[in-house]
mmCIF file of C-alpha atoms and ligand atoms in Angstrom:
data_model
loop_
_atom_site.group_PDB
_atom_site.id
_atom_site.type_symbol
_atom_site.label_atom_id
_atom_site.label_comp_id
_atom_site.label_asym_id
_atom_site.label_seq_id
_atom_site.Cartn_x
_atom_site.Cartn_y
_atom_site.Cartn_z
ATOM 1 C CA UNK A 581 0.268 -0.114 0.016
ATOM 2 C CA UNK A 582 0.897 3.691 -0.948
ATOM 3 C CA UNK A 583 0.379 6.634 0.798
ATOM 4 C CA UNK A 584 1.331 10.483 -0.133
ATOM 5 C CA UNK A 585 0.802 13.148 1.677
ATOM 6 C CA UNK A 586 -1.215 15.750 0.151
ATOM 7 C CA UNK A 587 -0.486 19.151 0.529
ATOM 8 C CA UNK A 588 -2.167 20.205 3.197
ATOM 9 C CA UNK A 589 -0.896 17.057 5.250
ATOM 10 C CA UNK A 590 -3.331 14.664 5.069
ATOM 11 C CA UNK A 591 -2.241 11.119 3.660
ATOM 12 C CA UNK A 592 -3.815 9.966 0.741
ATOM 13 C CA UNK A 593 -3.465 6.209 -0.201
ATOM 14 C CA UNK A 594 -2.721 6.304 -3.372
ATOM 15 C CA UNK A 595 -1.613 3.089 -4.713
ATOM 16 C CA UNK A 596 -2.609 -0.896 -3.239
ATOM 17 C CA UNK A 597 -1.360 -4.094 -4.644
ATOM 18 C CA UNK A 598 -1.773 -8.007 -2.864
ATOM 19 C CA UNK A 599 -0.334 -11.227 -4.845
ATOM 20 C CA UNK A 600 -1.168 -14.201 -3.035
ATOM 21 C CA UNK A 601 1.819 -15.036 -0.532
ATOM 22 C CA UNK A 602 3.010 -18.561 -1.284
ATOM 23 C CA UNK A 603 6.471 -18.177 -0.206
ATOM 24 C CA UNK A 604 5.235 -18.140 4.068
ATOM 25 C CA UNK A 605 4.061 -20.650 5.882
ATOM 26 C CA UNK A 606 2.539 -19.078 9.120
ATOM 27 C CA UNK A 607 4.041 -15.574 8.548
ATOM 28 C CA UNK A 608 7.254 -17.426 8.340
ATOM 29 C CA UNK A 609 9.064 -16.907 5.053
ATOM 30 C CA UNK A 610 10.119 -20.919 3.838
ATOM 31 C CA UNK A 611 10.660 -19.879 0.207
ATOM 32 C CA UNK A 612 12.640 -17.176 -0.917
ATOM 33 C CA UNK A 613 11.931 -17.405 -4.263
ATOM 34 C CA UNK A 614 8.421 -17.127 -4.079
ATOM 35 C CA UNK A 615 8.375 -14.409 -1.397
ATOM 36 C CA UNK A 616 10.474 -12.031 -3.011
ATOM 37 C CA UNK A 617 8.308 -13.101 -6.088
ATOM 38 C CA UNK A 618 4.854 -12.215 -3.902
ATOM 39 C CA UNK A 619 6.164 -8.628 -2.584
ATOM 40 C CA UNK A 620 7.435 -7.859 -6.080
ATOM 41 C CA UNK A 621 4.286 -8.260 -8.164
ATOM 42 C CA UNK A 622 2.355 -6.783 -5.485
ATOM 43 C CA UNK A 623 4.575 -3.875 -5.248
ATOM 44 C CA UNK A 624 4.373 -2.703 -9.030
ATOM 45 C CA UNK A 625 0.808 -3.380 -9.028
ATOM 46 C CA UNK A 626 0.776 -0.768 -6.315
ATOM 47 C CA UNK A 627 3.368 1.826 -8.344
ATOM 48 C CA UNK A 628 1.663 1.530 -11.237
ATOM 49 C CA UNK A 629 -1.962 2.281 -9.543
ATOM 50 C CA UNK A 630 0.078 5.648 -7.271
ATOM 51 C CA UNK A 631 2.243 6.197 -10.385
ATOM 52 C CA UNK A 632 5.292 7.043 -7.935
ATOM 53 C CA UNK A 633 7.802 4.160 -8.062
ATOM 54 C CA UNK A 634 8.167 3.479 -4.185
ATOM 55 C CA UNK A 635 12.461 2.474 -2.314
ATOM 56 C CA UNK A 636 11.647 2.311 0.529
ATOM 57 C CA UNK A 637 8.670 1.183 3.050
ATOM 58 C CA UNK A 638 7.502 0.066 6.461
ATOM 59 C CA UNK A 639 7.132 -3.581 6.643
ATOM 60 C CA UNK A 640 4.850 -5.736 8.705
ATOM 61 C CA UNK A 641 6.748 -8.651 11.492
ATOM 62 C CA UNK A 642 4.174 -11.368 12.266
ATOM 63 C CA UNK A 643 4.019 -15.205 13.015
ATOM 64 C CA UNK A 644 4.144 -17.882 15.604
ATOM 65 C CA UNK A 645 7.666 -16.207 16.498
ATOM 66 C CA UNK A 646 6.582 -14.001 18.331
ATOM 67 C CA UNK A 647 6.272 -13.191 22.142
ATOM 68 C CA UNK A 648 5.487 -10.669 24.368
ATOM 69 C CA UNK A 649 6.350 -10.490 28.123
ATOM 70 C CA UNK A 650 5.945 -7.316 30.299
ATOM 71 C CA UNK A 651 8.130 -6.439 32.632
ATOM 72 C CA UNK A 652 9.634 -4.202 34.825
ATOM 73 C CA UNK A 653 12.617 -1.526 36.206
ATOM 74 C CA UNK A 654 13.607 0.351 39.319
ATOM 75 C CA UNK A 655 16.071 3.586 39.354
ATOM 76 C CA UNK A 656 16.407 5.735 41.792
ATOM 77 C CA UNK A 657 15.694 9.824 40.707
ATOM 78 C CA UNK A 658 18.975 11.663 40.131
ATOM 79 C CA UNK A 659 16.361 14.602 39.144
ATOM 80 C CA UNK A 660 17.540 18.044 37.326
ATOM 81 C CA UNK A 661 20.026 18.815 39.796
ATOM 82 C CA UNK A 662 21.170 17.830 43.570
ATOM 83 C CA UNK A 663 18.052 19.501 44.830
ATOM 84 C CA UNK A 664 15.788 19.127 42.414
ATOM 85 C CA UNK A 665 14.415 15.159 42.397
ATOM 86 C CA UNK A 666 11.882 15.965 38.982
ATOM 87 C CA UNK A 667 11.718 13.609 36.807
ATOM 88 C CA UNK A 668 13.419 14.271 33.837
ATOM 89 C CA UNK A 669 14.252 12.570 29.864
ATOM 90 C CA UNK A 670 17.100 10.857 31.426
ATOM 91 C CA UNK A 671 15.210 9.206 34.530
ATOM 92 C CA UNK A 672 12.377 7.751 32.367
ATOM 93 C CA UNK A 673 14.940 6.806 29.475
ATOM 94 C CA UNK A 674 17.660 4.756 32.484
ATOM 95 C CA UNK A 675 14.157 2.993 34.115
ATOM 96 C CA UNK A 676 13.016 1.955 30.910
ATOM 97 C CA UNK A 677 16.550 0.336 29.795
ATOM 98 C CA UNK A 678 16.358 -0.638 33.121
ATOM 99 C CA UNK A 679 12.888 -2.897 32.598
ATOM 100 C CA UNK A 680 14.878 -4.224 29.103
ATOM 101 C CA UNK A 681 17.624 -5.555 31.036
ATOM 102 C CA UNK A 682 15.786 -9.484 30.956
ATOM 103 C CA UNK A 683 17.658 -12.050 29.646
ATOM 104 C CA UNK A 684 16.362 -12.530 25.746
ATOM 105 C CA UNK A 685 17.943 -15.411 24.332
ATOM 106 C CA UNK A 686 20.965 -14.621 21.629
ATOM 107 C CA UNK A 687 18.159 -15.885 18.788
ATOM 108 C CA UNK A 688 15.841 -13.771 19.853
ATOM 109 C CA UNK A 689 15.798 -9.999 19.282
ATOM 110 C CA UNK A 690 13.847 -7.247 20.994
ATOM 111 C CA UNK A 691 11.031 -5.786 18.239
ATOM 112 C CA UNK A 692 9.073 -3.011 20.324
ATOM 113 C CA UNK A 693 9.536 -2.016 24.076
ATOM 114 C CA UNK A 694 6.505 -0.061 24.809
ATOM 115 C CA UNK A 695 5.557 1.158 28.323
ATOM 116 C CA UNK A 696 2.774 0.815 30.173
ATOM 117 C CA UNK A 697 2.642 2.848 33.179
ATOM 118 C CA UNK A 698 5.074 4.215 35.605
ATOM 119 C CA UNK A 699 5.059 4.105 39.636
ATOM 120 C CA UNK A 700 6.658 7.756 41.520
ATOM 121 C CA UNK A 701 7.425 6.236 44.952
ATOM 122 C CA UNK A 702 4.227 4.994 46.363
ATOM 123 C CA UNK A 703 1.739 6.677 43.252
ATOM 124 C CA UNK A 704 0.964 3.546 40.928
ATOM 125 C CA UNK A 705 -0.712 4.156 37.405
ATOM 126 C CA UNK A 706 1.030 7.446 36.117
ATOM 127 C CA UNK A 707 1.080 7.646 32.536
ATOM 128 C CA UNK A 708 4.219 10.838 32.600
ATOM 129 C CA UNK A 709 5.758 11.260 35.244
ATOM 130 C CA UNK A 710 8.022 14.458 33.504
ATOM 131 C CA UNK A 711 8.265 16.692 36.353
ATOM 132 C CA UNK A 712 6.813 15.007 38.588
ATOM 133 C CA UNK A 713 9.104 15.115 42.278
ATOM 134 C CA UNK A 714 9.959 11.765 43.672
ATOM 135 C CA UNK A 715 12.838 9.844 44.813
ATOM 136 C CA UNK A 716 11.925 6.071 43.447
ATOM 137 C CA UNK A 717 10.547 5.530 39.500
ATOM 138 C CA UNK A 718 9.453 2.355 38.772
ATOM 139 C CA UNK A 719 8.149 1.327 34.987
ATOM 140 C CA UNK A 720 6.073 -1.379 33.760
ATOM 141 C CA UNK A 721 7.003 -2.021 30.130
ATOM 142 C CA UNK A 722 5.438 -4.575 27.652
ATOM 143 C CA UNK A 723 8.588 -5.882 25.697
ATOM 144 C CA UNK A 724 7.846 -7.437 21.962
ATOM 145 C CA UNK A 725 10.430 -10.291 20.614
ATOM 146 C CA UNK A 726 11.045 -12.159 17.609
ATOM 147 C CA UNK A 727 13.169 -14.479 16.212
ATOM 148 C CA UNK A 728 16.214 -12.645 14.524
ATOM 149 C CA UNK A 729 16.321 -15.289 11.546
ATOM 150 C CA UNK A 730 12.547 -15.005 10.777
ATOM 151 C CA UNK A 731 12.926 -10.710 10.451
ATOM 152 C CA UNK A 732 16.582 -11.111 8.843
ATOM 153 C CA UNK A 733 14.557 -13.153 6.204
ATOM 154 C CA UNK A 734 11.859 -11.536 5.988
ATOM 155 C CA UNK A 735 13.828 -7.954 5.187
ATOM 156 C CA UNK A 736 16.107 -9.992 3.255
ATOM 157 C CA UNK A 737 13.006 -10.217 0.737
ATOM 158 C CA UNK A 738 12.191 -7.495 1.277
ATOM 159 C CA UNK A 739 15.771 -6.431 -0.014
ATOM 160 C CA UNK A 740 15.905 -8.659 -3.101
ATOM 161 C CA UNK A 741 12.701 -7.015 -3.963
ATOM 162 C CA UNK A 742 14.503 -3.503 -4.272
ATOM 163 C CA UNK A 743 12.948 -2.055 -1.596
ATOM 164 C CA UNK A 744 14.931 -0.573 1.727
ATOM 165 C CA UNK A 745 13.402 -1.206 5.233
ATOM 166 C CA UNK A 746 12.710 1.808 6.998
ATOM 167 C CA UNK A 747 10.925 0.725 9.789
ATOM 168 C CA UNK A 748 9.347 -3.202 11.109
ATOM 169 C CA UNK A 749 6.270 -3.418 13.141
ATOM 170 C CA UNK A 750 4.767 -5.826 15.037
ATOM 171 C CA UNK A 751 1.138 -6.685 12.795
ATOM 172 C CA UNK A 752 -1.027 -6.710 15.519
ATOM 173 C CA UNK A 753 0.351 -3.118 16.692
ATOM 174 C CA UNK A 754 -0.515 -1.882 13.056
ATOM 175 C CA UNK A 755 -4.100 -3.098 13.078
ATOM 176 C CA UNK A 756 -4.839 -1.667 16.593
ATOM 177 C CA UNK A 757 -3.747 1.674 15.073
ATOM 178 C CA UNK A 758 -5.792 0.936 12.706
ATOM 179 C CA UNK A 759 -8.885 -0.220 13.862
ATOM 180 C CA UNK A 760 -9.259 0.237 18.037
ATOM 181 C CA UNK A 761 -10.336 3.608 18.964
ATOM 182 C CA UNK A 762 -8.637 5.390 21.594
ATOM 183 C CA UNK A 763 -11.061 4.403 24.086
ATOM 184 C CA UNK A 764 -11.400 0.724 23.610
ATOM 185 C CA UNK A 765 -7.508 0.622 24.266
ATOM 186 C CA UNK A 766 -8.009 2.646 27.214
ATOM 187 C CA UNK A 767 -10.495 0.222 28.586
ATOM 188 C CA UNK A 768 -9.121 -3.104 28.075
ATOM 189 C CA UNK A 769 -9.582 -4.701 25.096
ATOM 190 C CA UNK A 770 -9.237 -8.273 22.577
ATOM 191 C CA UNK A 771 -8.120 -7.406 19.268
ATOM 192 C CA UNK A 772 -8.129 -10.539 17.017
ATOM 193 C CA UNK A 773 -6.600 -10.434 13.381
ATOM 194 C CA UNK A 774 -7.724 -13.105 11.388
ATOM 195 C CA UNK A 775 -5.385 -13.947 8.994
ATOM 196 C CA UNK A 776 -4.568 -17.045 6.532
ATOM 197 C CA UNK A 777 -1.621 -18.933 8.332
ATOM 198 C CA UNK A 778 -1.957 -16.910 11.579
ATOM 199 C CA UNK A 779 -4.318 -15.565 13.996
ATOM 200 C CA UNK A 780 -2.772 -12.779 16.272
ATOM 201 C CA UNK A 781 -4.122 -11.708 19.339
ATOM 202 C CA UNK A 782 -3.316 -8.305 21.305
ATOM 203 C CA UNK A 783 -5.020 -7.210 24.874
ATOM 204 C CA UNK A 784 -5.023 -3.427 25.028
ATOM 205 C CA UNK A 785 -5.299 -1.241 28.253
ATOM 206 C CA UNK A 786 -4.596 1.826 29.583
ATOM 207 C CA UNK A 787 -3.440 2.538 25.989
ATOM 208 C CA UNK A 788 -0.681 -0.139 25.763
ATOM 209 C CA UNK A 789 -0.190 -3.487 25.030
ATOM 210 C CA UNK A 790 -1.080 -6.180 27.873
ATOM 211 C CA UNK A 791 -0.888 -9.232 25.983
ATOM 212 C CA UNK A 792 0.284 -10.030 22.764
ATOM 213 C CA UNK A 793 0.330 -13.584 20.983
ATOM 214 C CA UNK A 794 0.338 -15.037 17.449
ATOM 215 C CA UNK A 795 -1.818 -18.348 17.272
ATOM 216 C CA UNK A 796 -0.538 -20.932 14.456
ATOM 217 C CA UNK A 797 -3.763 -21.096 12.980
ATOM 218 C CA UNK A 798 -5.951 -18.954 10.483
ATOM 219 C CA UNK A 799 -8.282 -18.808 7.557
ATOM 220 C CA UNK A 800 -6.370 -21.962 5.933
ATOM 221 C CA UNK A 801 -7.122 -24.668 8.060
ATOM 222 C CA UNK A 802 -10.791 -23.598 7.818
ATOM 223 C CA UNK A 803 -10.344 -23.832 3.479
ATOM 224 C CA UNK A 804 -8.349 -27.544 4.301
ATOM 225 C CA UNK A 805 -11.616 -28.767 6.666
ATOM 226 C CA UNK A 806 -13.769 -28.158 3.667
ATOM 227 C CA UNK A 807 -11.196 -29.548 1.199
ATOM 228 C CA UNK A 808 -11.172 -32.854 2.884
ATOM 229 C CA UNK A 809 -14.528 -33.223 4.465
ATOM 230 C CA UNK A 810 -15.704 -32.464 0.848
ATOM 231 C CA UNK A 811 -13.212 -34.608 -1.969
ATOM 232 C CA UNK A 812 -12.483 -31.213 -2.991
ATOM 233 C CA UNK A 813 -9.345 -28.517 -4.325
ATOM 234 C CA UNK A 814 -8.178 -26.515 -1.784
ATOM 235 C CA UNK A 815 -8.458 -23.253 -4.544
ATOM 236 C CA UNK A 816 -12.488 -24.936 -4.615
ATOM 237 C CA UNK A 817 -12.834 -24.968 -0.983
ATOM 238 C CA UNK A 818 -11.135 -21.745 -0.934
ATOM 239 C CA UNK A 819 -13.940 -20.050 -3.497
ATOM 240 C CA UNK A 820 -16.808 -22.121 -1.514
ATOM 241 C CA UNK A 821 -15.725 -20.263 1.584
ATOM 242 C CA UNK A 822 -15.557 -16.939 0.244
ATOM 243 C CA UNK A 823 -18.873 -17.195 -1.665
ATOM 244 C CA UNK A 824 -21.139 -18.987 0.646
ATOM 245 C CA UNK A 825 -19.058 -19.522 3.969
ATOM 246 C CA UNK A 826 -21.168 -18.954 7.203
ATOM 247 C CA UNK A 827 -19.805 -20.190 10.928
ATOM 248 C CA UNK A 828 -22.613 -19.376 12.373
ATOM 249 C CA UNK A 829 -25.665 -21.356 12.124
ATOM 250 C CA UNK A 830 -28.681 -19.825 12.886
ATOM 251 C CA UNK A 831 -27.639 -17.076 10.227
ATOM 252 C CA UNK A 832 -28.297 -19.688 7.689
ATOM 253 C CA UNK A 833 -31.856 -19.496 6.147
ATOM 254 C CA UNK A 834 -33.798 -23.324 5.536
ATOM 255 C CA UNK A 835 -33.534 -24.383 1.550
ATOM 256 C CA UNK A 836 -29.992 -22.779 0.975
ATOM 257 C CA UNK A 837 -27.900 -24.278 -1.275
ATOM 258 C CA UNK A 838 -24.809 -24.788 -2.104
ATOM 259 C CA UNK A 839 -23.093 -25.970 -5.257
ATOM 260 C CA UNK A 840 -20.240 -28.304 -5.245
ATOM 261 C CA UNK A 841 -18.191 -28.764 -8.531
ATOM 262 C CA UNK A 842 -17.875 -31.981 -9.695
ATOM 263 C CA UNK A 843 -14.450 -34.274 -8.985
ATOM 264 C CA UNK A 844 -13.154 -36.534 -11.836
ATOM 265 C CA UNK A 845 -15.985 -35.645 -14.288
ATOM 266 C CA UNK A 846 -18.702 -36.432 -12.084
ATOM 267 C CA UNK A 847 -21.444 -33.798 -11.953
ATOM 268 C CA UNK A 848 -21.855 -31.377 -9.583
ATOM 269 C CA UNK A 849 -23.885 -31.892 -6.966
ATOM 270 C CA UNK A 850 -25.838 -29.969 -4.811
ATOM 271 C CA UNK A 851 -25.965 -29.295 -1.081
ATOM 272 C CA UNK A 852 -27.237 -27.462 1.749
ATOM 273 C CA UNK A 853 -25.359 -24.511 2.859
ATOM 274 C CA UNK A 854 -25.385 -25.826 6.317
ATOM 275 C CA UNK A 855 -22.833 -28.740 5.262
ATOM 276 C CA UNK A 856 -20.849 -26.076 4.657
ATOM 277 C CA UNK A 857 -21.249 -24.127 8.379
ATOM 278 C CA UNK A 858 -21.094 -27.545 9.861
ATOM 279 C CA UNK A 859 -17.330 -27.466 8.855
ATOM 280 C CA UNK A 860 -16.208 -24.479 9.331
ATOM 281 C CA UNK A 861 -18.081 -23.053 12.563
ATOM 282 C CA UNK A 862 -16.594 -25.987 15.006
ATOM 283 C CA UNK A 863 -12.758 -24.578 13.492
ATOM 284 C CA UNK A 864 -13.924 -21.434 13.940
ATOM 285 C CA UNK A 865 -15.061 -21.933 17.660
ATOM 286 C CA UNK A 866 -12.054 -23.748 18.083
ATOM 287 C CA UNK A 867 -9.643 -20.336 16.912
ATOM 288 C CA UNK A 868 -11.509 -17.980 18.892
ATOM 289 C CA UNK A 869 -11.148 -20.404 21.963
ATOM 290 C CA UNK A 870 -7.534 -21.007 21.580
ATOM 291 C CA UNK A 871 -7.810 -16.761 21.999
ATOM 292 C CA UNK A 872 -9.644 -17.299 24.812
ATOM 293 C CA UNK A 873 -7.096 -19.500 26.648
ATOM 294 C CA UNK A 874 -4.132 -16.954 26.016
ATOM 295 C CA UNK A 875 -5.834 -13.843 27.542
ATOM 296 C CA UNK A 876 -7.244 -15.818 30.814
ATOM 297 C CA UNK A 877 -3.771 -14.872 32.469
ATOM 298 C CA UNK A 878 -4.517 -10.822 31.773
ATOM 299 C CA UNK A 879 -8.227 -11.525 32.925
ATOM 300 C CA UNK A 880 -7.413 -12.373 36.526
ATOM 301 C CA UNK A 881 -5.110 -9.335 36.885
ATOM 302 C CA UNK A 882 -7.294 -6.610 34.766
ATOM 303 C CA UNK A 883 -11.262 -6.206 33.589
ATOM 304 C CA UNK A 884 -11.362 -6.079 30.650
ATOM 305 C CA UNK A 885 -14.099 -4.063 30.041
ATOM 306 C CA UNK A 886 -13.161 -2.650 25.930
ATOM 307 C CA UNK A 887 -14.664 -4.612 23.427
ATOM 308 C CA UNK A 888 -13.217 -7.998 21.395
ATOM 309 C CA UNK A 889 -12.348 -6.272 18.102
ATOM 310 C CA UNK A 890 -12.381 -8.959 15.024
ATOM 311 C CA UNK A 891 -10.225 -8.147 11.903
ATOM 312 C CA UNK A 892 -8.534 -9.587 9.473
ATOM 313 C CA UNK A 893 -9.973 -11.424 6.254
ATOM 314 C CA UNK A 894 -11.486 -13.901 8.286
ATOM 315 C CA UNK A 895 -13.518 -11.107 10.026
ATOM 316 C CA UNK A 896 -15.384 -11.089 6.879
ATOM 317 C CA UNK A 897 -17.035 -14.463 7.361
ATOM 318 C CA UNK A 898 -20.006 -14.657 7.823
ATOM 319 C CA UNK A 899 -21.276 -15.137 11.918
ATOM 320 C CA UNK A 900 -17.762 -13.833 13.159
ATOM 321 C CA UNK A 901 -19.338 -11.331 15.375
ATOM 322 C CA UNK A 902 -22.413 -13.914 16.750
ATOM 323 C CA UNK A 903 -19.566 -16.564 17.421
ATOM 324 C CA UNK A 904 -17.015 -15.025 18.967
ATOM 325 C CA UNK A 905 -19.747 -13.499 21.438
ATOM 326 C CA UNK A 906 -20.730 -17.045 22.511
ATOM 327 C CA UNK A 907 -16.916 -17.976 22.863
ATOM 328 C CA UNK A 908 -16.061 -15.203 25.094
ATOM 329 C CA UNK A 909 -18.924 -14.567 26.889
ATOM 330 C CA UNK A 910 -19.719 -11.494 26.350
ATOM 331 C CA UNK A 911 -21.907 -9.044 23.715
ATOM 332 C CA UNK A 912 -18.853 -6.205 23.533
ATOM 333 C CA UNK A 913 -17.961 -7.765 20.064
ATOM 334 C CA UNK A 914 -17.348 -5.823 16.635
ATOM 335 C CA UNK A 915 -15.799 -5.894 13.262
ATOM 336 C CA UNK A 916 -12.601 -3.906 12.745
ATOM 337 C CA UNK A 917 -13.241 -1.820 9.876
ATOM 338 C CA UNK A 918 -10.114 0.485 9.339
ATOM 339 C CA UNK A 919 -11.684 4.260 9.065
ATOM 340 C CA UNK A 920 -11.429 6.611 6.834
ATOM 341 C CA UNK A 921 -8.175 7.540 4.904
ATOM 342 C CA UNK A 922 -8.215 10.175 2.162
ATOM 343 C CA UNK A 923 -7.998 8.416 -1.343
ATOM 344 C CA UNK A 924 -9.347 5.064 0.093
ATOM 345 C CA UNK A 925 -12.198 3.941 -1.803
ATOM 346 C CA UNK A 926 -14.289 1.803 0.069
ATOM 347 C CA UNK A 927 -13.344 -1.275 -1.280
ATOM 348 C CA UNK A 928 -9.889 -0.817 0.514
ATOM 349 C CA UNK A 929 -11.990 0.004 3.682
ATOM 350 C CA UNK A 930 -11.945 -3.715 4.691
ATOM 351 C CA UNK A 931 -11.043 -5.669 7.285
ATOM 352 C CA UNK A 932 -8.540 -7.826 5.367
ATOM 353 C CA UNK A 933 -6.197 -3.661 4.670
ATOM 354 C CA UNK A 934 -6.075 -3.479 8.481
ATOM 355 C CA UNK A 935 -2.743 -4.164 8.944
ATOM 356 C CA UNK A 936 -1.217 -2.615 5.827
ATOM 357 C CA UNK A 937 -3.884 1.141 6.150
ATOM 358 C CA UNK A 938 -2.149 0.872 9.822
ATOM 359 C CA UNK A 939 1.794 0.342 8.538
ATOM 360 C CA UNK A 940 0.821 3.486 5.905
ATOM 361 C CA UNK A 941 -0.605 5.283 8.990
ATOM 362 C CA UNK A 942 1.913 4.860 11.489
ATOM 363 C CA UNK A 943 4.780 5.491 8.737
ATOM 364 C CA UNK A 944 2.769 8.952 8.085
ATOM 365 C CA UNK A 945 2.616 9.503 12.045
ATOM 366 C CA UNK A 946 6.725 8.809 12.957
ATOM 367 C CA UNK A 947 7.409 10.640 9.611
ATOM 368 C CA UNK A 948 5.684 13.594 10.621
ATOM 369 C CA UNK A 949 6.896 13.764 14.013
ATOM 370 C CA UNK A 950 9.893 12.903 13.552
ATOM 371 C CA UNK A 951 12.103 16.062 13.431
ATOM 372 C CA UNK A 952 14.704 16.071 10.698
ATOM 373 C CA UNK A 953 18.305 16.545 11.876
ATOM 374 C CA UNK A 954 20.543 19.138 11.024
ATOM 375 C CA UNK A 955 22.336 18.636 7.706
ATOM 376 C CA UNK A 956 19.931 16.323 6.442
ATOM 377 C CA UNK A 957 16.557 17.548 4.995
ATOM 378 C CA UNK A 958 15.029 13.837 4.624
ATOM 379 C CA UNK A 959 14.053 12.762 7.886
ATOM 380 C CA UNK A 960 13.612 9.398 6.239
ATOM 381 C CA UNK A 961 17.340 9.136 5.680
ATOM 382 C CA UNK A 962 18.443 9.471 9.240
ATOM 383 C CA UNK A 963 19.341 6.168 11.268
ATOM 384 C CA UNK A 964 16.414 3.431 11.875
ATOM 385 C CA UNK A 965 17.532 2.947 15.336
ATOM 386 C CA UNK A 966 17.750 6.265 16.438
ATOM 387 C CA UNK A 967 13.834 7.152 14.603
ATOM 388 C CA UNK A 968 12.314 4.004 15.981
ATOM 389 C CA UNK A 969 14.155 5.264 19.404
ATOM 390 C CA UNK A 970 12.930 8.690 19.251
ATOM 391 C CA UNK A 971 8.962 7.223 18.284
ATOM 392 C CA UNK A 972 8.316 4.237 20.211
ATOM 393 C CA UNK A 973 7.306 6.744 23.637
ATOM 394 C CA UNK A 974 4.930 8.742 21.665
ATOM 395 C CA UNK A 975 4.248 4.885 20.381
ATOM 396 C CA UNK A 976 0.677 4.968 21.940
HETATM 397 N N1 ADP B 899 -15.028 -13.157 2.393
HETATM 398 C C1 ADP B 899 -14.583 -14.206 3.336
HETATM 399 N N2 ADP B 899 -14.803 -14.750 3.926
HETATM 400 C C2 ADP B 899 -14.208 -15.914 4.951
HETATM 401 N N3 ADP B 899 -13.124 -15.837 5.027
HETATM 402 C C3 ADP B 899 -12.131 -14.630 4.232
HETATM 403 C C4 ADP B 899 -12.794 -13.851 2.637
HETATM 404 N N4 ADP B 899 -12.090 -13.148 2.764
HETATM 405 C C5 ADP B 899 -10.999 -13.223 3.141
HETATM 406 N N5 ADP B 899 -11.029 -14.039 3.714
HETATM 407 C C6 ADP B 899 -10.188 -15.248 4.995
HETATM 408 O O1 ADP B 899 -9.425 -14.611 5.312
HETATM 409 C C7 ADP B 899 -7.680 -14.927 5.306
HETATM 410 C C8 ADP B 899 -6.763 -13.779 4.926
HETATM 411 O O2 ADP B 899 -6.499 -12.786 5.538
HETATM 412 P P1 ADP B 899 -5.777 -11.532 5.605
HETATM 413 O O3 ADP B 899 -5.943 -10.851 6.496
HETATM 414 O O4 ADP B 899 -5.871 -11.235 3.744
HETATM 415 O O5 ADP B 899 -4.535 -12.103 5.504
HETATM 416 P P2 ADP B 899 -2.497 -12.016 6.699
HETATM 417 O O6 ADP B 899 -3.077 -11.110 7.542
HETATM 418 O O7 ADP B 899 -2.528 -13.741 7.011
HETATM 419 O O8 ADP B 899 -2.135 -11.872 5.253
HETATM 420 C C9 ADP B 899 -7.691 -16.470 4.137
HETATM 421 O O9 ADP B 899 -7.386 -17.512 4.979
HETATM 422 C C10 ADP B 899 -8.770 -16.145 3.282
HETATM 423 O O10 ADP B 899 -9.516 -17.260 3.157
HETATM 424 MG MG1 MG B 900 -4.117 -9.556 7.331
#
């Protein structure tokens, strides 16, 4: 997806391209050639549409290697001088570094460190401790890590597609950006991003992530189930799912029928639409149950009074809201559809574009927020690490 900043500073989506990602499995590169081809095709299509050539990008990182942990750090406030115990930026940096000092295995790298809240002496739940007076400063942070090689392989594929990677961001954080309201992020909400190979789960509370997880199941399992049970090809099963799939039986009217193409010269057969749903519903229920199980630990410490927001391509399946309501035992379920961006036609205002829209949105915000360093006209030419440090704090 290509975004351009219009003269009045508004983000305009001017190009979109898609291609089947045959080189990925469960969000991880398993075939370099296929992945490079898929990226190149999608980028070319987006370039054609927008009429501009792209050389740098922001990429999403996903896959089952992703892990999120909560950590805390403590420092003594040094303040701004001997008699001034006012908390400064330096204290905040030190306390974040202290929280970051957890042992991360050699084969993993830190993707994001996001402050949740601070404790100043006995005062808990401080969002911004700057200029407060205190002796002891404690930070609570969420650290997201990923496998070094998985990230490197993804970056390598993008580079081989003649693009420079400026930044990367966890898929689910990008999706939160494009589909979750600020109120939902504060109240305690769950985002479930139903993708093809994976389902991303992230719990947001008080404006920051409390839990991130990537489940090794997605829409591909649903399609495979249909293919196996009905003895049809995966391609046909996918089309049947997209055209007639539903994961909540009560939504289907009596007498609704589906035509299954004949296999091996046999004539097509007509079956009740409920037969397809009876395959889809249990698998979708399983995916939601896995997500629900993963967040139980959070529920013990934090009441989640916001919404369950379902997004990703799988959110287009009729009945997801009803099914998720049952599994999560709440009526507060909605579909996450990306908001209204300039230039974006209705076709792209859809849950399957939530992640990529969030990436463009974040790249735009970081770019607007980044102050160009002296001698550098283009803020994007600054080294990645320095820039990431700069915007992490304002992330949510
Ligand atoms: N209308 C639809 N009904 C049911 N499933 C759909 C629909 N559209 C897309 N999907 C499913 O969504 C999945 C892809 O989701 P998407 O968010 O685009 O992928 P990813 O995030 O993994 O790149 C696929 O399994 C696809 O079958
Ligand atoms: Mg997606």
